[in-house]
Amino acid sequence: IILNLYAKMVSNGSWKDYGLSISSKQVSFSVFKNAAENAIYKICKNFKPSNKNLKYLITDTNGKILKNSFDLNSLLSKTKWKNL
């Protein structure tokens, strides 16, 4: 699901590169506008969230939570990426 979104955003020129980060607490898919910059977004999955709505997150470069959900499909489909 995430790679389909990534391919769509690359084809329209919004995103250029990605990176993966895996730890014991979460997995994150980082999105870059340019390879030399910091990630503009991170799509994260928490393994043991304190709240069920914090299972999937979209965060910005500072770690601020922009959107959260318990379902990855709904999180990605309801997000208006150009407005973030």
PDB file of C-alpha atoms in Angstrom:
ATOM      1  CA  ILE A   1       0.000   0.000   0.000  1.00  0.00           C
ATOM      2  CA  ILE A   2       2.777   2.399   0.936  1.00  0.00           C
ATOM      3  CA  LEU A   3       4.842   1.604  -2.149  1.00  0.00           C
ATOM      4  CA  ASN A   4       1.808   2.190  -4.404  1.00  0.00           C
ATOM      5  CA  LEU A   5       1.371   5.608  -2.807  1.00  0.00           C
ATOM      6  CA  TYR A   6       5.095   6.271  -3.163  1.00  0.00           C
ATOM      7  CA  ALA A   7       5.029   5.385  -6.891  1.00  0.00           C
ATOM      8  CA  LYS A   8       2.063   7.701  -7.445  1.00  0.00           C
ATOM      9  CA  MET A   9       3.742  10.610  -5.651  1.00  0.00           C
ATOM     10  CA  VAL A  10       7.050  10.060  -7.486  1.00  0.00           C
ATOM     11  CA  SER A  11       5.260  10.059 -10.845  1.00  0.00           C
ATOM     12  CA  ASN A  12       3.660  13.443 -10.127  1.00  0.00           C
ATOM     13  CA  GLY A  13       7.010  14.857  -8.922  1.00  0.00           C
ATOM     14  CA  SER A  14       6.194  15.370  -5.231  1.00  0.00           C
ATOM     15  CA  TRP A  15       8.519  12.781  -3.699  1.00  0.00           C
ATOM     16  CA  LYS A  16      12.023  11.759  -4.789  1.00  0.00           C
ATOM     17  CA  ASP A  17      13.428   9.185  -2.366  1.00  0.00           C
ATOM     18  CA  TYR A  18      12.539   7.016   0.638  1.00  0.00           C
ATOM     19  CA  GLY A  19      14.158   5.253   3.534  1.00  0.00           C
ATOM     20  CA  LEU A  20      13.181   2.545   6.011  1.00  0.00           C
ATOM     21  CA  SER A  21      13.913   2.478   9.710  1.00  0.00           C
ATOM     22  CA  ILE A  22      13.227  -0.535  11.902  1.00  0.00           C
ATOM     23  CA  SER A  23      13.446  -0.650  15.677  1.00  0.00           C
ATOM     24  CA  SER A  24      11.929  -2.805  18.412  1.00  0.00           C
ATOM     25  CA  LYS A  25       9.149  -0.226  18.956  1.00  0.00           C
ATOM     26  CA  GLN A  26       8.227   0.823  15.410  1.00  0.00           C
ATOM     27  CA  VAL A  27       8.853   0.655  11.676  1.00  0.00           C
ATOM     28  CA  SER A  28       8.942   3.905   9.727  1.00  0.00           C
ATOM     29  CA  PHE A  29       8.868   4.694   6.018  1.00  0.00           C
ATOM     30  CA  SER A  30      10.520   8.094   5.495  1.00  0.00           C
ATOM     31  CA  VAL A  31       9.740  10.200   2.445  1.00  0.00           C
ATOM     32  CA  PHE A  32      12.221  12.707   1.001  1.00  0.00           C
ATOM     33  CA  LYS A  33      11.709  15.565  -1.427  1.00  0.00           C
ATOM     34  CA  ASN A  34      15.449  15.453  -2.246  1.00  0.00           C
ATOM     35  CA  ALA A  35      17.957  12.816  -1.198  1.00  0.00           C
ATOM     36  CA  ALA A  36      20.182  15.373   0.553  1.00  0.00           C
ATOM     37  CA  GLU A  37      17.425  16.784   2.805  1.00  0.00           C
ATOM     38  CA  ASN A  38      15.660  15.536   5.911  1.00  0.00           C
ATOM     39  CA  ALA A  39      12.541  13.415   5.537  1.00  0.00           C
ATOM     40  CA  ILE A  40       9.419  15.500   4.907  1.00  0.00           C
ATOM     41  CA  TYR A  41       7.093  12.775   6.227  1.00  0.00           C
ATOM     42  CA  LYS A  42       7.336   9.504   8.089  1.00  0.00           C
ATOM     43  CA  ILE A  43       4.661   6.847   7.894  1.00  0.00           C
ATOM     44  CA  CYS A  44       5.087   4.801  11.081  1.00  0.00           C
ATOM     45  CA  LYS A  45       3.659   1.623  12.552  1.00  0.00           C
ATOM     46  CA  ASN A  46       3.934   1.282  16.311  1.00  0.00           C
ATOM     47  CA  PHE A  47       4.121  -2.293  17.553  1.00  0.00           C
ATOM     48  CA  LYS A  48       2.742  -1.619  21.057  1.00  0.00           C
ATOM     49  CA  PRO A  49       0.757   1.640  20.942  1.00  0.00           C
ATOM     50  CA  SER A  50      -0.638   3.133  24.148  1.00  0.00           C
ATOM     51  CA  ASN A  51      -3.841   3.941  22.247  1.00  0.00           C
ATOM     52  CA  LYS A  52      -5.241   1.905  19.339  1.00  0.00           C
ATOM     53  CA  ASN A  53      -5.460   5.077  17.195  1.00  0.00           C
ATOM     54  CA  LEU A  54      -1.701   5.510  17.543  1.00  0.00           C
ATOM     55  CA  LYS A  55      -0.920   2.268  15.675  1.00  0.00           C
ATOM     56  CA  TYR A  56      -0.281   4.059  12.346  1.00  0.00           C
ATOM     57  CA  LEU A  57       1.058   7.620  12.254  1.00  0.00           C
ATOM     58  CA  ILE A  58       2.109  10.259   9.771  1.00  0.00           C
ATOM     59  CA  THR A  59       4.687  12.593  11.305  1.00  0.00           C
ATOM     60  CA  ASP A  60       6.615  15.610  10.025  1.00  0.00           C
ATOM     61  CA  THR A  61      10.360  16.298  10.236  1.00  0.00           C
ATOM     62  CA  ASN A  62      10.112  17.357  13.896  1.00  0.00           C
ATOM     63  CA  GLY A  63       8.182  14.254  14.939  1.00  0.00           C
ATOM     64  CA  LYS A  64       4.860  16.082  15.290  1.00  0.00           C
ATOM     65  CA  ILE A  65       1.923  13.746  14.594  1.00  0.00           C
ATOM     66  CA  LEU A  66      -0.012  15.044  11.582  1.00  0.00           C
ATOM     67  CA  LYS A  67      -2.480  12.157  11.279  1.00  0.00           C
ATOM     68  CA  ASN A  68      -3.095   8.907  13.107  1.00  0.00           C
ATOM     69  CA  SER A  69      -5.320   5.864  12.718  1.00  0.00           C
ATOM     70  CA  PHE A  70      -5.728   2.216  13.643  1.00  0.00           C
ATOM     71  CA  ASP A  71      -6.005   1.266   9.933  1.00  0.00           C
ATOM     72  CA  LEU A  72      -3.268   1.928   7.363  1.00  0.00           C
ATOM     73  CA  ASN A  73      -5.629   1.869   4.362  1.00  0.00           C
ATOM     74  CA  SER A  74      -7.917   4.532   5.781  1.00  0.00           C
ATOM     75  CA  LEU A  75      -4.990   6.657   6.962  1.00  0.00           C
ATOM     76  CA  LEU A  76      -3.344   6.772   3.538  1.00  0.00           C
ATOM     77  CA  SER A  77      -6.542   7.069   1.486  1.00  0.00           C
ATOM     78  CA  LYS A  78      -8.037   9.911   3.556  1.00  0.00           C
ATOM     79  CA  THR A  79      -4.844  11.980   3.644  1.00  0.00           C
ATOM     80  CA  LYS A  80      -4.651  14.906   1.224  1.00  0.00           C
ATOM     81  CA  TRP A  81      -0.901  14.891   0.620  1.00  0.00           C
ATOM     82  CA  LYS A  82      -0.765  18.237  -1.182  1.00  0.00           C
ATOM     83  CA  ASN A  83      -2.444  19.933   1.807  1.00  0.00           C
ATOM     84  CA  LEU A  84      -0.133  18.465   4.479  1.00  0.00           C
TER      85      LEU A  84
END
